[in-house]
Tab-separated table of C-alpha atoms in Angstrom:
chain	number	residue	atom	x	y	z
A	206	UNK	CA	-32.725	-38.330	47.913
A	207	UNK	CA	-31.211	-35.585	45.838
A	208	UNK	CA	-29.809	-36.178	42.388
A	209	UNK	CA	-26.056	-35.333	42.094
A	210	UNK	CA	-23.735	-34.989	39.192
A	211	UNK	CA	-19.993	-36.338	38.913
A	212	UNK	CA	-18.956	-33.389	40.832
A	213	UNK	CA	-21.205	-34.240	43.882
A	214	UNK	CA	-23.414	-31.368	43.476
A	215	UNK	CA	-27.213	-31.502	43.716
A	216	UNK	CA	-29.608	-30.531	40.802
A	217	UNK	CA	-30.899	-27.563	43.072
A	218	UNK	CA	-27.290	-26.464	43.759
A	219	UNK	CA	-26.527	-26.465	40.079
A	220	UNK	CA	-29.738	-24.563	39.228
A	221	UNK	CA	-29.112	-22.092	42.004
A	222	UNK	CA	-25.622	-21.544	40.830
A	223	UNK	CA	-26.644	-21.053	37.345
A	224	UNK	CA	-29.409	-18.659	38.305
A	225	UNK	CA	-26.821	-16.640	40.336
A	226	UNK	CA	-24.543	-16.467	37.656
A	227	UNK	CA	-27.384	-15.328	35.146
A	228	UNK	CA	-28.229	-12.635	37.603
A	229	UNK	CA	-24.674	-11.482	37.751
A	230	UNK	CA	-24.626	-10.877	33.927
A	231	UNK	CA	-22.488	-13.842	32.854
A	232	UNK	CA	-23.695	-15.702	29.950
A	233	UNK	CA	-24.515	-19.188	30.951
A	234	UNK	CA	-26.748	-21.870	29.254
A	235	UNK	CA	-29.108	-21.868	32.348
A	236	UNK	CA	-32.712	-20.566	32.183
A	237	UNK	CA	-35.008	-19.422	35.071
A	238	UNK	CA	-38.106	-21.347	33.330
A	239	UNK	CA	-40.663	-23.728	34.342
A	240	UNK	CA	-38.983	-26.291	32.246
A	241	UNK	CA	-35.599	-26.088	33.877
A	242	UNK	CA	-37.119	-26.593	37.430
A	243	UNK	CA	-39.018	-29.529	36.267
A	244	UNK	CA	-36.004	-31.069	34.538
A	245	UNK	CA	-34.303	-30.668	37.882
A	246	UNK	CA	-36.938	-32.396	39.627
A	247	UNK	CA	-37.743	-29.398	41.729
A	248	UNK	CA	-40.993	-27.766	42.620
A	249	UNK	CA	-42.220	-24.658	40.666
A	250	UNK	CA	-41.617	-21.423	42.679
A	251	UNK	CA	-44.846	-19.370	43.498
A	252	UNK	CA	-44.451	-17.304	40.436
A	253	UNK	CA	-44.863	-20.149	38.157
A	254	UNK	CA	-47.673	-21.687	40.078
A	255	UNK	CA	-49.991	-18.808	40.712
A	256	UNK	CA	-53.539	-19.955	40.298
A	257	UNK	CA	-56.285	-18.282	38.245
A	258	UNK	CA	-59.225	-17.474	40.676
A	259	UNK	CA	-62.522	-18.703	39.750
A	260	UNK	CA	-65.295	-16.224	39.629
A	261	UNK	CA	-67.172	-18.639	41.831
A	262	UNK	CA	-64.787	-18.874	44.480
A	263	UNK	CA	-66.170	-17.501	47.945
A	264	UNK	CA	-63.505	-14.847	48.302
A	265	UNK	CA	-63.659	-13.725	44.676
A	266	UNK	CA	-64.522	-9.847	44.271
A	267	UNK	CA	-65.784	-8.218	40.877
A	268	UNK	CA	-67.196	-4.708	41.231
A	269	UNK	CA	-67.940	-4.532	37.463
A	270	UNK	CA	-70.006	-7.609	37.048
A	271	UNK	CA	-68.157	-9.084	34.259
A	272	UNK	CA	-69.780	-11.751	32.006
A	273	UNK	CA	-68.745	-15.319	32.638
A	274	UNK	CA	-68.663	-18.050	29.951
A	275	UNK	CA	-69.233	-20.936	32.176
A	276	UNK	CA	-69.630	-23.290	29.204
A	277	UNK	CA	-66.506	-22.166	27.367
A	278	UNK	CA	-64.329	-22.180	30.499
A	279	UNK	CA	-65.816	-25.265	31.807
A	280	UNK	CA	-66.809	-23.829	35.072
A	281	UNK	CA	-69.646	-24.728	37.632
A	282	UNK	CA	-71.606	-21.764	38.572
A	283	UNK	CA	-72.265	-21.272	42.286
A	284	UNK	CA	-74.149	-18.742	44.224
A	285	UNK	CA	-71.124	-16.688	45.305
A	286	UNK	CA	-70.887	-12.895	45.034
A	287	UNK	CA	-68.516	-10.321	46.547
A	288	UNK	CA	-68.463	-11.925	49.874
A	289	UNK	CA	-72.086	-13.064	49.942
A	290	UNK	CA	-73.694	-16.564	49.230
A	291	UNK	CA	-72.719	-19.934	50.180
A	292	UNK	CA	-72.295	-23.550	48.548
A	293	UNK	CA	-75.095	-25.753	47.359
A	294	UNK	CA	-75.887	-28.984	49.281
A	295	UNK	CA	-78.927	-30.104	47.676
A	296	UNK	CA	-79.737	-31.522	44.083
A	297	UNK	CA	-78.063	-29.489	41.498
A	298	UNK	CA	-78.220	-29.660	37.639
A	299	UNK	CA	-74.776	-28.677	36.567
A	300	UNK	CA	-75.524	-28.421	32.746
A	301	UNK	CA	-78.483	-26.091	33.271
A	302	UNK	CA	-76.472	-23.823	35.615
A	303	UNK	CA	-73.721	-23.679	33.052
A	304	UNK	CA	-76.175	-22.503	30.620
A	305	UNK	CA	-77.547	-19.686	32.865
A	306	UNK	CA	-74.633	-18.446	35.081
A	307	UNK	CA	-76.341	-15.294	35.573
A	308	UNK	CA	-79.322	-16.801	37.180
A	309	UNK	CA	-77.145	-18.842	39.487
A	310	UNK	CA	-75.095	-15.604	40.364
A	311	UNK	CA	-76.977	-12.792	39.183
A	312	UNK	CA	-75.016	-9.334	38.567
A	313	UNK	CA	-75.163	-7.007	41.627
A	314	UNK	CA	-77.303	-4.653	39.450
A	315	UNK	CA	-80.186	-7.045	39.038
A	316	UNK	CA	-83.065	-6.204	41.296
A	317	UNK	CA	-86.790	-6.894	41.586
A	318	UNK	CA	-89.170	-9.629	40.333
A	319	UNK	CA	-89.253	-9.280	36.484
A	320	UNK	CA	-90.770	-12.335	35.146
A	321	UNK	CA	-88.789	-15.151	33.097
A	322	UNK	CA	-87.825	-14.071	29.633
A	323	UNK	CA	-86.014	-17.133	28.553
A	324	UNK	CA	-87.259	-20.451	27.027
A	325	UNK	CA	-85.215	-23.247	25.348
A	326	UNK	CA	-86.926	-25.256	22.315
A	327	UNK	CA	-85.140	-28.187	24.067
A	328	UNK	CA	-87.919	-28.067	26.769
A	329	UNK	CA	-90.777	-27.799	24.218
A	330	UNK	CA	-92.848	-30.931	23.472
A	331	UNK	CA	-91.877	-32.669	20.072
A	332	UNK	CA	-94.631	-33.851	17.924
A	333	UNK	CA	-93.305	-36.699	15.658
A	334	UNK	CA	-94.719	-37.362	12.389
A	335	UNK	CA	-93.987	-39.512	9.080
A	336	UNK	CA	-90.538	-37.952	7.925
A	337	UNK	CA	-90.916	-34.928	10.241
A	338	UNK	CA	-91.496	-33.282	13.588
A	339	UNK	CA	-92.629	-30.110	15.033
A	340	UNK	CA	-92.101	-28.230	18.482
A	341	UNK	CA	-93.667	-24.849	19.452
A	342	UNK	CA	-93.045	-22.063	22.009
A	343	UNK	CA	-96.122	-19.911	22.689
A	344	UNK	CA	-97.407	-18.015	25.534
A	345	UNK	CA	-98.196	-21.335	27.230
A	346	UNK	CA	-94.482	-22.222	27.435
A	347	UNK	CA	-93.067	-18.648	27.838
A	348	UNK	CA	-95.770	-16.395	29.612
A	349	UNK	CA	-93.908	-13.218	28.436
A	350	UNK	CA	-94.448	-14.159	24.834
A	351	UNK	CA	-97.744	-12.506	24.396
A	352	UNK	CA	-97.148	-10.886	21.031
A	353	UNK	CA	-95.647	-13.547	19.165
A	354	UNK	CA	-95.458	-17.453	19.135
A	355	UNK	CA	-93.132	-19.942	17.002
A	356	UNK	CA	-92.840	-23.347	15.744
A	357	UNK	CA	-89.634	-25.062	15.048
A	358	UNK	CA	-90.257	-27.745	12.074
A	359	UNK	CA	-88.414	-30.306	10.103
A	360	UNK	CA	-89.442	-32.035	6.841
A	361	UNK	CA	-87.426	-34.721	5.418
A	362	UNK	CA	-86.832	-35.058	1.655
A	363	UNK	CA	-90.233	-34.969	-0.145
A	364	UNK	CA	-92.073	-34.798	3.196
A	365	UNK	CA	-95.050	-32.378	3.162
A	366	UNK	CA	-96.596	-30.046	5.694
A	367	UNK	CA	-100.091	-30.509	4.278
A	368	UNK	CA	-102.211	-27.813	2.571
A	369	UNK	CA	-103.551	-25.307	5.388
A	370	UNK	CA	-104.235	-21.938	6.583
A	371	UNK	CA	-103.983	-20.019	9.984
A	372	UNK	CA	-105.900	-17.185	11.630
A	373	UNK	CA	-102.666	-15.648	12.335
A	374	UNK	CA	-100.065	-14.482	9.837
A	375	UNK	CA	-97.098	-16.697	9.254
A	376	UNK	CA	-93.453	-15.413	8.918
A	377	UNK	CA	-90.710	-18.052	8.559
A	378	UNK	CA	-86.806	-18.311	8.448
A	379	UNK	CA	-85.138	-21.174	6.831
A	380	UNK	CA	-82.619	-22.443	9.132
A	381	UNK	CA	-81.193	-25.182	6.825
A	382	UNK	CA	-81.865	-27.118	3.625
A	383	UNK	CA	-84.388	-26.373	1.048
A	384	UNK	CA	-88.197	-25.861	0.933
A	385	UNK	CA	-90.809	-25.515	-1.541
A	386	UNK	CA	-93.838	-23.292	-0.663
A	387	UNK	CA	-97.163	-22.918	-2.663
A	388	UNK	CA	-100.003	-20.608	-1.983
A	389	UNK	CA	-102.730	-18.658	-3.410
A	390	UNK	CA	-103.563	-15.055	-2.799
A	391	UNK	CA	-106.683	-13.089	-1.865
A	392	UNK	CA	-107.308	-12.707	-5.622
A	393	UNK	CA	-106.829	-16.315	-6.612
A	394	UNK	CA	-103.248	-15.809	-8.013
A	395	UNK	CA	-100.998	-18.857	-7.482
A	396	UNK	CA	-97.657	-18.767	-6.115
A	397	UNK	CA	-94.816	-21.230	-5.939
A	398	UNK	CA	-91.130	-20.717	-4.978
A	399	UNK	CA	-88.196	-22.822	-3.756
A	400	UNK	CA	-86.152	-21.493	-0.791
A	401	UNK	CA	-82.814	-22.037	0.912
A	402	UNK	CA	-81.073	-21.202	4.065
A	403	UNK	CA	-81.456	-17.695	5.196
A	404	UNK	CA	-84.796	-17.056	3.131
A	405	UNK	CA	-87.889	-15.742	4.388
A	406	UNK	CA	-91.535	-16.282	3.542
A	407	UNK	CA	-94.652	-14.476	4.977
A	408	UNK	CA	-98.409	-15.670	4.454
A	409	UNK	CA	-100.862	-13.175	5.648
A	410	UNK	CA	-103.933	-14.431	7.594
A	411	UNK	CA	-106.057	-16.993	5.961
A	412	UNK	CA	-103.717	-17.458	2.983
A	413	UNK	CA	-103.779	-21.216	2.221
A	414	UNK	CA	-100.271	-22.597	1.499
A	415	UNK	CA	-98.077	-25.844	1.789
A	416	UNK	CA	-94.559	-26.702	2.558
A	417	UNK	CA	-92.308	-29.442	1.251
A	418	UNK	CA	-88.709	-30.603	1.981
A	419	UNK	CA	-86.380	-30.724	-1.083
A	420	UNK	CA	-82.899	-31.979	-1.615
A	421	UNK	CA	-81.182	-34.823	0.070
A	422	UNK	CA	-81.860	-33.691	3.634
A	423	UNK	CA	-84.960	-31.776	3.321
A	424	UNK	CA	-85.387	-28.602	5.343
A	425	UNK	CA	-85.777	-27.243	8.901
A	426	UNK	CA	-87.176	-23.711	9.536
A	427	UNK	CA	-88.640	-21.461	12.197
A	428	UNK	CA	-92.271	-20.232	12.026
A	429	UNK	CA	-93.422	-17.144	13.873
A	430	UNK	CA	-96.868	-16.209	14.156
A	431	UNK	CA	-98.265	-12.886	15.128
A	432	UNK	CA	-100.124	-13.927	18.312
A	433	UNK	CA	-98.541	-15.478	21.259
A	434	UNK	CA	-101.710	-17.567	21.902
A	435	UNK	CA	-101.026	-19.361	18.581
A	436	UNK	CA	-101.235	-23.185	18.708
A	437	UNK	CA	-100.015	-25.373	15.932
A	438	UNK	CA	-103.056	-27.755	16.895
A	439	UNK	CA	-105.418	-25.047	15.874
A	440	UNK	CA	-104.346	-24.883	12.317
A	441	UNK	CA	-107.211	-25.227	9.458
A	442	UNK	CA	-105.928	-28.529	7.831
A	443	UNK	CA	-107.388	-29.579	4.255
A	444	UNK	CA	-107.744	-33.335	5.285
A	445	UNK	CA	-109.218	-32.555	8.670
A	446	UNK	CA	-111.810	-30.332	7.018
A	447	UNK	CA	-112.905	-32.918	4.576
A	448	UNK	CA	-113.053	-35.639	7.288
A	449	UNK	CA	-115.581	-33.635	8.920
A	450	UNK	CA	-117.767	-32.864	6.031
A	451	UNK	CA	-120.405	-35.049	4.766
A	452	UNK	CA	-119.172	-36.763	1.490
A	453	UNK	CA	-122.548	-35.697	-0.078
A	454	UNK	CA	-121.679	-32.136	0.428
A	455	UNK	CA	-118.087	-32.674	-0.871
A	456	UNK	CA	-119.631	-34.441	-4.087
A	457	UNK	CA	-121.872	-31.532	-4.785
A	458	UNK	CA	-119.023	-28.997	-4.094
A	459	UNK	CA	-116.835	-30.616	-6.712
A	460	UNK	CA	-119.590	-31.873	-8.842
A	461	UNK	CA	-118.514	-35.625	-8.806
A	462	UNK	CA	-119.947	-38.848	-7.748
A	463	UNK	CA	-119.802	-39.413	-3.849
A	464	UNK	CA	-117.906	-42.638	-4.649
A	465	UNK	CA	-114.868	-40.626	-5.788
A	466	UNK	CA	-114.308	-39.657	-2.196
A	467	UNK	CA	-114.835	-43.002	-0.605
A	468	UNK	CA	-111.221	-43.182	0.360
A	469	UNK	CA	-110.270	-39.788	1.571
A	470	UNK	CA	-108.200	-39.637	4.817
A	471	UNK	CA	-110.224	-40.277	7.819
A	472	UNK	CA	-108.289	-37.592	9.923
A	473	UNK	CA	-105.660	-35.043	9.372
A	474	UNK	CA	-102.277	-36.094	7.660
A	475	UNK	CA	-100.534	-32.926	9.056
A	476	UNK	CA	-97.073	-34.091	8.203
A	477	UNK	CA	-96.486	-36.974	5.646
A	478	UNK	CA	-94.209	-38.417	3.040
A	479	UNK	CA	-94.983	-37.098	-0.450
A	480	UNK	CA	-93.791	-37.703	-3.953
A	481	UNK	CA	-90.498	-36.233	-4.903
A	482	UNK	CA	-91.476	-33.193	-6.836
A	483	UNK	CA	-90.184	-32.113	-10.198
A	484	UNK	CA	-89.034	-28.425	-10.809
A	485	UNK	CA	-91.326	-25.597	-10.473
A	486	UNK	CA	-91.944	-25.339	-14.156
A	487	UNK	CA	-92.909	-29.011	-14.283
A	488	UNK	CA	-95.297	-28.801	-11.408
A	489	UNK	CA	-96.987	-25.447	-11.727
A	490	UNK	CA	-100.765	-25.770	-12.402
A	491	UNK	CA	-101.724	-24.933	-16.070
A	492	UNK	CA	-105.784	-25.248	-15.754
A	493	UNK	CA	-107.795	-22.730	-17.602
A	494	UNK	CA	-108.550	-20.610	-14.770
A	495	UNK	CA	-105.107	-20.636	-13.247
A	496	UNK	CA	-103.287	-17.205	-12.853
A	497	UNK	CA	-99.981	-16.198	-11.433
A	498	UNK	CA	-99.966	-14.165	-8.179
A	499	UNK	CA	-98.905	-10.637	-8.376
A	500	UNK	CA	-97.685	-10.769	-4.851
A	501	UNK	CA	-94.181	-11.838	-3.896
A	502	UNK	CA	-94.601	-14.044	-0.483
A	503	UNK	CA	-90.731	-14.703	-0.204
A	504	UNK	CA	-87.476	-12.747	0.534
A	505	UNK	CA	-83.876	-13.557	0.310
A	506	UNK	CA	-82.573	-12.066	3.818
A	507	UNK	CA	-79.257	-13.270	3.775
A	508	UNK	CA	-78.728	-11.918	0.351
A	509	UNK	CA	-79.301	-8.452	1.677
A	510	UNK	CA	-76.233	-6.193	1.740
A	511	UNK	CA	-75.503	-6.113	5.447
A	512	UNK	CA	-75.137	-2.894	7.527
A	513	UNK	CA	-71.477	-3.283	8.947
A	514	UNK	CA	-70.520	-2.122	12.364
A	515	UNK	CA	-67.504	-2.285	14.437
A	516	UNK	CA	-68.360	-5.507	16.126
A	517	UNK	CA	-70.643	-7.266	13.567
A	518	UNK	CA	-73.389	-6.921	10.914
A	519	UNK	CA	-77.107	-6.301	10.645
A	520	UNK	CA	-79.720	-7.053	8.219
A	521	UNK	CA	-83.091	-5.654	8.544
A	522	UNK	CA	-86.272	-7.082	6.885
A	523	UNK	CA	-89.622	-5.304	7.330
A	524	UNK	CA	-92.402	-3.893	5.062
A	525	UNK	CA	-90.041	-1.274	3.559
A	526	UNK	CA	-88.051	-4.096	1.645
A	527	UNK	CA	-90.538	-6.847	2.023
A	528	UNK	CA	-93.914	-5.176	1.396
A	529	UNK	CA	-96.153	-8.232	1.947
A	530	UNK	CA	-94.914	-8.604	5.519
A	531	UNK	CA	-97.323	-6.054	7.304
A	532	UNK	CA	-97.439	-7.476	10.763
A	533	UNK	CA	-93.806	-8.881	11.355
A	534	UNK	CA	-90.413	-7.149	10.999
A	535	UNK	CA	-87.056	-8.760	11.690
A	536	UNK	CA	-83.413	-8.254	12.133
A	537	UNK	CA	-80.815	-10.787	11.427
A	538	UNK	CA	-77.676	-9.838	13.581
A	539	UNK	CA	-74.189	-11.066	13.937
A	540	UNK	CA	-72.315	-10.251	17.205
A	541	UNK	CA	-68.438	-11.119	17.219
A	542	UNK	CA	-66.689	-12.242	20.288
A	543	UNK	CA	-66.173	-9.366	22.644
A	544	UNK	CA	-68.756	-7.304	21.056
A	545	UNK	CA	-72.084	-6.000	22.217
A	546	UNK	CA	-75.543	-5.250	20.665
A	547	UNK	CA	-75.578	-1.693	22.115
A	548	UNK	CA	-77.747	-0.524	24.800
A	549	UNK	CA	-81.213	0.197	23.140
A	550	UNK	CA	-84.965	-0.208	23.392
A	551	UNK	CA	-87.795	-0.795	20.914
A	552	UNK	CA	-90.804	1.696	21.066
A	553	UNK	CA	-93.357	-0.175	18.768
A	554	UNK	CA	-93.193	-3.900	19.888
A	555	UNK	CA	-91.842	-6.492	22.055
A	556	UNK	CA	-88.669	-8.005	20.926
A	557	UNK	CA	-88.715	-11.782	20.247
A	558	UNK	CA	-85.201	-13.300	19.962
A	559	UNK	CA	-84.156	-16.700	18.605
A	560	UNK	CA	-80.363	-17.687	18.814
A	561	UNK	CA	-78.979	-19.809	16.234
A	562	UNK	CA	-75.479	-20.012	17.435
A	563	UNK	CA	-73.204	-18.255	20.068
A	564	UNK	CA	-73.620	-17.749	23.909
A	565	UNK	CA	-75.161	-14.345	25.027
A	566	UNK	CA	-76.449	-12.460	28.111
A	567	UNK	CA	-78.922	-9.883	28.196
A	568	UNK	CA	-80.032	-7.578	31.110
A	569	UNK	CA	-83.458	-6.165	30.738
A	570	UNK	CA	-84.263	-3.054	32.575
A	571	UNK	CA	-87.991	-2.834	33.415
A	572	UNK	CA	-88.005	0.706	35.132
A	573	UNK	CA	-88.997	1.139	38.806
A	574	UNK	CA	-85.453	-0.092	39.810
A	575	UNK	CA	-86.210	-3.456	38.285
A	576	UNK	CA	-83.696	-5.464	36.128
A	577	UNK	CA	-82.898	-9.100	35.416
A	578	UNK	CA	-80.195	-10.789	33.628
A	579	UNK	CA	-80.729	-13.930	31.388
A	580	UNK	CA	-78.206	-16.104	29.374
A	581	UNK	CA	-78.953	-17.755	26.018
A	582	UNK	CA	-77.478	-20.560	23.876
A	583	UNK	CA	-78.551	-21.949	20.442
A	584	UNK	CA	-82.182	-22.926	20.279
A	585	UNK	CA	-83.012	-20.497	22.973
A	586	UNK	CA	-85.847	-17.949	22.727
A	587	UNK	CA	-85.831	-14.601	24.506
A	588	UNK	CA	-88.361	-11.728	25.009
A	589	UNK	CA	-87.592	-8.138	25.756
A	590	UNK	CA	-91.061	-6.193	26.369
A	591	UNK	CA	-91.431	-2.956	24.258
A	592	UNK	CA	-89.706	0.017	25.608
A	593	UNK	CA	-87.485	-1.891	28.130
A	594	UNK	CA	-83.815	-1.079	27.908
A	595	UNK	CA	-81.426	-4.022	27.139
A	596	UNK	CA	-78.145	-5.142	25.394
A	597	UNK	CA	-77.083	-8.473	24.076
A	598	UNK	CA	-73.453	-9.251	25.017
A	599	UNK	CA	-71.431	-11.884	23.364
A	600	UNK	CA	-69.798	-13.855	26.241
A	601	UNK	CA	-68.466	-16.838	24.272
A	602	UNK	CA	-65.598	-17.564	21.762
A	603	UNK	CA	-67.671	-17.499	18.557
A	604	UNK	CA	-69.928	-15.008	16.742
A	605	UNK	CA	-73.595	-14.811	18.111
A	606	UNK	CA	-76.064	-15.393	15.051
A	607	UNK	CA	-79.688	-14.269	16.079
A	608	UNK	CA	-82.983	-13.173	14.897
A	609	UNK	CA	-84.637	-10.274	16.383
A	610	UNK	CA	-88.388	-10.448	15.434
A	611	UNK	CA	-91.295	-7.951	16.120
A	612	UNK	CA	-95.076	-7.866	15.488
A	613	UNK	CA	-94.743	-4.562	13.588
A	614	UNK	CA	-94.731	-3.490	10.059
A	615	UNK	CA	-91.309	-1.558	10.624
A	616	UNK	CA	-88.171	-2.241	12.704
A	617	UNK	CA	-87.598	0.692	15.035
A	618	UNK	CA	-85.119	1.155	17.964
A	619	UNK	CA	-83.543	3.871	20.165
A	620	UNK	CA	-79.868	3.843	20.713
A	621	UNK	CA	-78.629	5.235	24.030
A	622	UNK	CA	-75.227	6.082	22.736
A	623	UNK	CA	-76.875	8.194	19.935
A	624	UNK	CA	-79.450	9.698	22.481
A	625	UNK	CA	-76.676	10.991	24.586
A	626	UNK	CA	-74.735	12.424	21.807
A	627	UNK	CA	-77.950	14.238	20.409
A	628	UNK	CA	-78.706	15.748	23.927
A	629	UNK	CA	-76.899	18.970	25.131
A	630	UNK	CA	-73.629	18.315	26.829
A	631	UNK	CA	-74.454	20.207	30.052
A	632	UNK	CA	-77.816	18.330	30.220
A	633	UNK	CA	-75.949	14.918	29.910
A	634	UNK	CA	-72.981	15.813	32.343
A	635	UNK	CA	-75.416	17.225	35.003
A	636	UNK	CA	-77.355	13.997	35.051
A	637	UNK	CA	-74.457	11.629	35.006
A	638	UNK	CA	-71.132	13.236	36.039
A	639	UNK	CA	-72.210	16.282	38.133
A	640	UNK	CA	-69.649	15.442	40.942
A	641	UNK	CA	-67.028	14.088	38.452
A	642	UNK	CA	-66.368	16.712	35.617
A	643	UNK	CA	-63.211	15.034	34.499
A	644	UNK	CA	-64.929	11.713	33.733
A	645	UNK	CA	-67.884	13.809	32.321
A	646	UNK	CA	-65.601	15.327	29.863
A	647	UNK	CA	-64.241	11.925	28.849
A	648	UNK	CA	-67.764	10.625	28.307
A	649	UNK	CA	-68.989	13.611	26.370
A	650	UNK	CA	-65.932	13.406	24.013
A	651	UNK	CA	-66.884	9.707	23.251
A	652	UNK	CA	-70.519	10.214	22.593
A	653	UNK	CA	-70.696	13.715	20.994
A	654	UNK	CA	-70.388	12.264	17.544
A	655	UNK	CA	-73.829	10.731	18.012
A	656	UNK	CA	-72.926	7.850	15.620
A	657	UNK	CA	-75.030	4.842	16.147
A	658	UNK	CA	-73.011	1.577	16.163
A	659	UNK	CA	-75.548	-1.275	16.570
A	660	UNK	CA	-73.119	-3.813	17.340
A	661	UNK	CA	-69.987	-2.375	19.160
A	662	UNK	CA	-66.700	-3.854	19.720
A	663	UNK	CA	-64.946	-2.156	22.669
A	664	UNK	CA	-61.482	-0.552	21.975
A	665	UNK	CA	-58.899	-3.097	23.438
A	666	UNK	CA	-57.694	-0.513	25.997
A	667	UNK	CA	-61.180	-0.180	27.376
A	668	UNK	CA	-62.000	-4.015	27.456
A	669	UNK	CA	-62.655	-5.430	30.922
A	670	UNK	CA	-60.494	-8.215	32.192
A	671	UNK	CA	-61.741	-11.565	31.158
A	672	UNK	CA	-62.562	-14.139	33.797
A	673	UNK	CA	-59.694	-16.326	32.981
A	674	UNK	CA	-57.288	-13.539	33.478
A	675	UNK	CA	-58.296	-12.752	37.042
A	676	UNK	CA	-55.514	-13.659	39.597
A	677	UNK	CA	-55.429	-14.569	43.253
């Protein structure tokens, strides 16, 4: 039944009349808007009800292989691409597919059988101890991680990672909270310092050390070791060593009666609740033979002046500004939404990535026509083998914060943009635009400055349409 006013006209007739008058140029208080249609109890015309096409519709086409933020846009990725593929009938893990949309529907440029280059710490076994926990990602979890391995560790207030040492060098980044580190150097020098979020430490192979959570919430940090075969279980631990040494020998070593050692721990303590420490001045050893280390085992990475780019910022820490770190170099990178860590490669080491926040996709070019795309979320680890071309694209709505870590003394990379600009124009155009001189000229005018921009934010007029803007 149509609604009518006192003059017997239906709502549709009134609206149509108003729109007609509006189109004739007469000023009337009637708007051609969704609200007016809805108030009149009418269906919206097609121009207001146009649906946005999902990139996972069977008839969707995308010749540019745009990124899709399946998490941010609450989409369920399906294996459809440019008229190929079909639906899924069997079991389907929706959450995992949202985290890796480019595995479900790879770009058309992917090809070959490049091995897996992604692992999530969420899939690593957690070892739970008194007041703390630890989990690791090594070559056993991620087969491509042959140069570096990592441990994610949490220590509550006052909790100690007991005195120990490793065959491998240990590089660490404080993810949150505060931590005290102690060590002695190769010459017997004593070292102590308190670190906070964004600080680093590095202990060379064999250097004995300890870690203790400070402050109300203790600490959480990322440990990186310069051998992918590292295992946290293979650490040399003080209590474990003494538990497997005859007490008569221990007594001789320390020149004390064997009874003094009657109640030593029977096995490793590993992580345990300790006493709340005082300040460094209160706690530092003061014995006759104690001497202060001349080495600095820590570095304030986030206090470095960042290298600002058009789409973010970069901080590089290697042996040039952290001299003790002879086997591990790293970059802390921020990539703003819409920006990209430019196409590049590293000639001296595999790239080991850890994602702290944001959502990213990386395509790895492995030569021989082989390439594969991976997506990353916070807590994920990524590998890019040395010399393989790649980029890091921010596909989400918040900045990416990530660490690029290398088994090397110096950070080195080659920029594709810079390489093009530093190569003769004819050489570049003949390679890429032999049959398209007009666009060759456009390309050359862009790259000829050869200005390296590690994190690039494209000009707005050159941006590719976002998934949510694609219409039927």
